[in-house]
mmCIF file of C-alpha atoms in Angstrom:
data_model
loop_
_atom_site.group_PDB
_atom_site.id
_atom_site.type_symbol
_atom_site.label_atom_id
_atom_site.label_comp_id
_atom_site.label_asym_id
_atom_site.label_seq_id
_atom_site.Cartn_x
_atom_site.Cartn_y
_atom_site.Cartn_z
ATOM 1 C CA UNK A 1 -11.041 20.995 27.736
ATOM 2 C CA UNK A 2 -10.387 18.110 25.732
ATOM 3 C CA UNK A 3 -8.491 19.068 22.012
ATOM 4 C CA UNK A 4 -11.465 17.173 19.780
ATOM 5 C CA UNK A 5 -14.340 15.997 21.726
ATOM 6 C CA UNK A 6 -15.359 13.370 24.313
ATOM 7 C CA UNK A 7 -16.297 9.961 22.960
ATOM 8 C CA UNK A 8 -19.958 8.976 23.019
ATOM 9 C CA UNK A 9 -21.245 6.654 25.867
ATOM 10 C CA UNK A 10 -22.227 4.667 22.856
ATOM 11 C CA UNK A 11 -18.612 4.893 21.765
ATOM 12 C CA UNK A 12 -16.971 4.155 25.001
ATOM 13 C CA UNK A 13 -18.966 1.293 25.724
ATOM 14 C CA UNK A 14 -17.857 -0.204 22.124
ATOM 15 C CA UNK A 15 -14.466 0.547 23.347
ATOM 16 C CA UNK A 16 -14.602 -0.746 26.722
ATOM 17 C CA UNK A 17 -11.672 -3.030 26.285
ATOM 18 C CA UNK A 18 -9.351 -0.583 25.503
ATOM 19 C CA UNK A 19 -10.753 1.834 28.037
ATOM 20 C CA UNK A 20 -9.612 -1.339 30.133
ATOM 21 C CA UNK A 21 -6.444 -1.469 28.870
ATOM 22 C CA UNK A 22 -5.633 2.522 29.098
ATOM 23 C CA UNK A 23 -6.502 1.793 32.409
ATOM 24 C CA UNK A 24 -3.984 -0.698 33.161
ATOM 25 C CA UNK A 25 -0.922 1.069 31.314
ATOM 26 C CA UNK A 26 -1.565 4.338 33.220
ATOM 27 C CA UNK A 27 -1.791 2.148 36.601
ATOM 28 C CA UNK A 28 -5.379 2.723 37.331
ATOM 29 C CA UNK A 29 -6.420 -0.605 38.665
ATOM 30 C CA UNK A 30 -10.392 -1.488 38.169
ATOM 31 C CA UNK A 31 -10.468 -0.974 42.384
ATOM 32 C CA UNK A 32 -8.901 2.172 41.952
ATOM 33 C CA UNK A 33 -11.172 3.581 38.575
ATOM 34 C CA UNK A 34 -14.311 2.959 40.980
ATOM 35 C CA UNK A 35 -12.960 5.043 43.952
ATOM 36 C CA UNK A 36 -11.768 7.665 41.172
ATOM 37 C CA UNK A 37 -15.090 8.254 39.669
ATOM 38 C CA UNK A 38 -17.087 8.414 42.930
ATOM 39 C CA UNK A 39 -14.420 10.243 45.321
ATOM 40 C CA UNK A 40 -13.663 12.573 42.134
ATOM 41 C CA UNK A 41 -15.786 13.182 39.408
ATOM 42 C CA UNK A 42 -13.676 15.719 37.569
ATOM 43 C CA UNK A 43 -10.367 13.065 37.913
ATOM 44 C CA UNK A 44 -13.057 10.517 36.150
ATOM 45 C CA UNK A 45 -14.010 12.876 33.686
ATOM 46 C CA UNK A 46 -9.969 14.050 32.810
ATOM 47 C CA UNK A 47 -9.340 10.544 32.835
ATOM 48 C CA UNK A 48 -12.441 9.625 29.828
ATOM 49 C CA UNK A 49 -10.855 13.031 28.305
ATOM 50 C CA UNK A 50 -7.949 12.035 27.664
ATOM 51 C CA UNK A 51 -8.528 8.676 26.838
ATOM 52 C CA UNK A 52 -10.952 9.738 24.020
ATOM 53 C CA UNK A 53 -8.214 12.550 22.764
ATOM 54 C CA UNK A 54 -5.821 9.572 22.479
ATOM 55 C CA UNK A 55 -8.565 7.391 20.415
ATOM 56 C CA UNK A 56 -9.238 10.063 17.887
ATOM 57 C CA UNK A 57 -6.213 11.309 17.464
ATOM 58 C CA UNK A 58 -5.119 7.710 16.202
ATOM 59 C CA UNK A 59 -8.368 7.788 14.087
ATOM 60 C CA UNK A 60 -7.380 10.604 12.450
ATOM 61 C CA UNK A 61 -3.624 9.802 12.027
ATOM 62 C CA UNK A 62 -5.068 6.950 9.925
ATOM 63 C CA UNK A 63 -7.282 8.977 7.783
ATOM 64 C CA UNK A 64 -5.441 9.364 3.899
ATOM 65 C CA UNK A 65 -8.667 10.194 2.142
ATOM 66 C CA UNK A 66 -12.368 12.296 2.870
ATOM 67 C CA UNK A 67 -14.687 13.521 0.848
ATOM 68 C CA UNK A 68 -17.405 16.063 0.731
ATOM 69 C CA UNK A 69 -20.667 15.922 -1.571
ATOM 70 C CA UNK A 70 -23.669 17.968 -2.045
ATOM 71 C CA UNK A 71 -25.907 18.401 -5.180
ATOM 72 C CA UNK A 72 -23.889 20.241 -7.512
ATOM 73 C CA UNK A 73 -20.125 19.541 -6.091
ATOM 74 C CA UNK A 74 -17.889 16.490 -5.017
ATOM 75 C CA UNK A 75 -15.056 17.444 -3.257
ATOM 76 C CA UNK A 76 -12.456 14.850 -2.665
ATOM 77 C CA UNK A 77 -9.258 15.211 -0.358
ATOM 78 C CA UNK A 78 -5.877 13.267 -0.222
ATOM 79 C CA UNK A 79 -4.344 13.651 3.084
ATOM 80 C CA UNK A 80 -0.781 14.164 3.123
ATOM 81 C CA UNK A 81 1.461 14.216 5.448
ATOM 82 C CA UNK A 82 2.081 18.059 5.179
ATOM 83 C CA UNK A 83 -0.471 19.061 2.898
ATOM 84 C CA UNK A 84 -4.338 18.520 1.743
ATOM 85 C CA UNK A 85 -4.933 17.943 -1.933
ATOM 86 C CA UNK A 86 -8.374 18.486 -3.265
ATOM 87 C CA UNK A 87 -9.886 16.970 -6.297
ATOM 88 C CA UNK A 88 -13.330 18.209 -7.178
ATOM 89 C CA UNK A 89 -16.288 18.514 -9.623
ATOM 90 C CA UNK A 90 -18.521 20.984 -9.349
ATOM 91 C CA UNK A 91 -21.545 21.502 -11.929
ATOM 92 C CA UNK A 92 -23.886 24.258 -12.558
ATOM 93 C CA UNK A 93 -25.397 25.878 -10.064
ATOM 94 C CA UNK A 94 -29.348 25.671 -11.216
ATOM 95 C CA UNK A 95 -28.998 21.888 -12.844
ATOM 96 C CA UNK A 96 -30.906 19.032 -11.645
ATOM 97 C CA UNK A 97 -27.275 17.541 -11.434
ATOM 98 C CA UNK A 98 -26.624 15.654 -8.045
ATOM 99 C CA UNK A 99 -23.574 14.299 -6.804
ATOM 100 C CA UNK A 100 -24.841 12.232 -3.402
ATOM 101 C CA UNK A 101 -24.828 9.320 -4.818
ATOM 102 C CA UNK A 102 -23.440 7.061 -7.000
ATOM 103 C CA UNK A 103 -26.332 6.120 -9.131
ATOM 104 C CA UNK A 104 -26.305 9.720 -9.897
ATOM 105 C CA UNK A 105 -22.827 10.692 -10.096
ATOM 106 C CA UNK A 106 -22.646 8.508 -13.030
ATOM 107 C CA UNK A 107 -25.520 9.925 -14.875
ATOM 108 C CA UNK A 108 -24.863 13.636 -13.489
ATOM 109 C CA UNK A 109 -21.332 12.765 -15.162
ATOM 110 C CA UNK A 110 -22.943 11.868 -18.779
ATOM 111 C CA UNK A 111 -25.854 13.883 -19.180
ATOM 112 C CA UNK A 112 -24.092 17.166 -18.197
ATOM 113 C CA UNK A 113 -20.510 16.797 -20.305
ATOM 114 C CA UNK A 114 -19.025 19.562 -20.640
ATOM 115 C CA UNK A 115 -20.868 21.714 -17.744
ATOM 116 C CA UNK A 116 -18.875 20.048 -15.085
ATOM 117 C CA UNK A 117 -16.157 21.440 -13.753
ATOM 118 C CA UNK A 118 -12.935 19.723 -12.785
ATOM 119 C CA UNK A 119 -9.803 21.039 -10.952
ATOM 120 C CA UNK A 120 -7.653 20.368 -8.405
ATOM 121 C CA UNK A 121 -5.615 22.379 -5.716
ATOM 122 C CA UNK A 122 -3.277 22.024 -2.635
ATOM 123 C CA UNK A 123 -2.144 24.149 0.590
ATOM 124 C CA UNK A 124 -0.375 23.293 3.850
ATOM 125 C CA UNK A 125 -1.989 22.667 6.860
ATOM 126 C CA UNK A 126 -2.556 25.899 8.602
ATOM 127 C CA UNK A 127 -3.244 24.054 11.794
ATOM 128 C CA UNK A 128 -2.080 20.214 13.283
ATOM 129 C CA UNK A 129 -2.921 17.966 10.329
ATOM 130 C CA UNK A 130 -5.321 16.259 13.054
ATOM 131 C CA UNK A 131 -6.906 19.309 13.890
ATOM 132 C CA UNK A 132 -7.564 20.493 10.528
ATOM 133 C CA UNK A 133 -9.018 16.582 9.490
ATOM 134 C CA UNK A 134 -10.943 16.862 12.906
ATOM 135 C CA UNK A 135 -12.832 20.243 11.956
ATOM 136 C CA UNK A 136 -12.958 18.853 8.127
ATOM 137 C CA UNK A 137 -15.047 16.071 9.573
ATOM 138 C CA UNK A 138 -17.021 18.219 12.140
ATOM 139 C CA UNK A 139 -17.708 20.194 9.195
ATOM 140 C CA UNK A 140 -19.606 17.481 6.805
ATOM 141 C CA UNK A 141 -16.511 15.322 5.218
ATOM 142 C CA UNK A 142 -16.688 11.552 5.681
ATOM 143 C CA UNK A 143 -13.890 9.170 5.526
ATOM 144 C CA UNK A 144 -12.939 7.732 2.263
ATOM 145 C CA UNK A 145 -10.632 5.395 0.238
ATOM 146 C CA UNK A 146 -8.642 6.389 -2.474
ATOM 147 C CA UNK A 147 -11.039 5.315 -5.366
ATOM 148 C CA UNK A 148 -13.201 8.667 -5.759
ATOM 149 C CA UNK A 149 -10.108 10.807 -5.270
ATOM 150 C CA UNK A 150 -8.058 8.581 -8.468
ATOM 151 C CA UNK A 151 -11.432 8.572 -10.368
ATOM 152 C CA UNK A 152 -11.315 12.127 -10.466
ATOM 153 C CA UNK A 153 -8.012 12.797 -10.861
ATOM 154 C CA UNK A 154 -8.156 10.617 -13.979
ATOM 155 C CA UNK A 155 -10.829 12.638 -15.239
ATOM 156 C CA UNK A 156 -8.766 15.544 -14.846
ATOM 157 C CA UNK A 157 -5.552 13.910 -16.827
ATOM 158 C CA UNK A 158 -7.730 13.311 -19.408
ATOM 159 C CA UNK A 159 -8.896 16.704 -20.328
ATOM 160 C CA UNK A 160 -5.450 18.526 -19.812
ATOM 161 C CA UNK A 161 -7.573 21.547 -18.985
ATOM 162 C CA UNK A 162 -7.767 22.099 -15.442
ATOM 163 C CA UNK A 163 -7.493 24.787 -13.313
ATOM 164 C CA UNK A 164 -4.464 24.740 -10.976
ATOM 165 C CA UNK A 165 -3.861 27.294 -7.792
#
């Protein structure tokens, strides 16, 4: 049972040179990898497991910003070392408001002044910080920069008014 997931065949194949070179540094020569994965399957399959445990972990030790959007909401997150901050608008629930995409994050932002809510909150991770990223992304977030996530929090400065947990 690998801790995230298995990589894609797509994604293996795209990362066949470092496949190659996890390979080499754990002393698997390529002779050796081809009697592995037909004399034992489930070695092979340990082998790929941990391989693509070590590739996303160091994908999501990388990751300082996501973000979530649907229609009404826009949820951004700054990824701390100990601790997830989250910067979001949300507007009215029955609006013709829509946050997924830019075009109309601008004009959502203008026409609806003053509906739109802004706050911000933080917590500690309850699990790994790469387990709780991995499951964030799983669950719908995307990586991001930190452009959204300042945007916002600017907004938020500005109006002195948010609401703080």
């Amino acid at each position: 049972m690998t801790k995230y997931r298995l990589l894609t065949l797509e994604e293996l194949k795209s990362l066949e040179k470092e496949f190659i070179d996890y390979l080499v540094i754990n002393g698997i020569t390529p002779e050796k990898w081809v009697e592995i994965k037909t004399d034992n399957p489930e070695g092979a399959d340990k082998v790929i497991a941990h391989f693509s445990e070590v590739i996303i972990e160091s994908v999501l030790r990388k990751i300082k910003y996501l973000e979530a959007r649907g229609k009404n909401y826009l949820f951004t997150y700054q990824c701390n070392q100990n601790s997830i901050v989250l910067v979001a608008i949300e507007g009215p629930k029955r609006s013709k408001i829509d946050f997924t995409n830019v075009e109309n994050l601008q004009i959502s932002l203008k026409k609806y002044v003053g509906k739109i809510q802004a706050y911000t909150t933080s917590k500690p991770y309850a699990k790994t910080r790469e387990e709780e990223l991995f499951d964030m992304l799983q669950n719908g977030c995307v990586i991001s920069d930190d452009k959204l996530f300042k945007a916002i929090s600017l907004v938020l400065a500005e109006n002195a008014h948010p609401i703080n947990n």
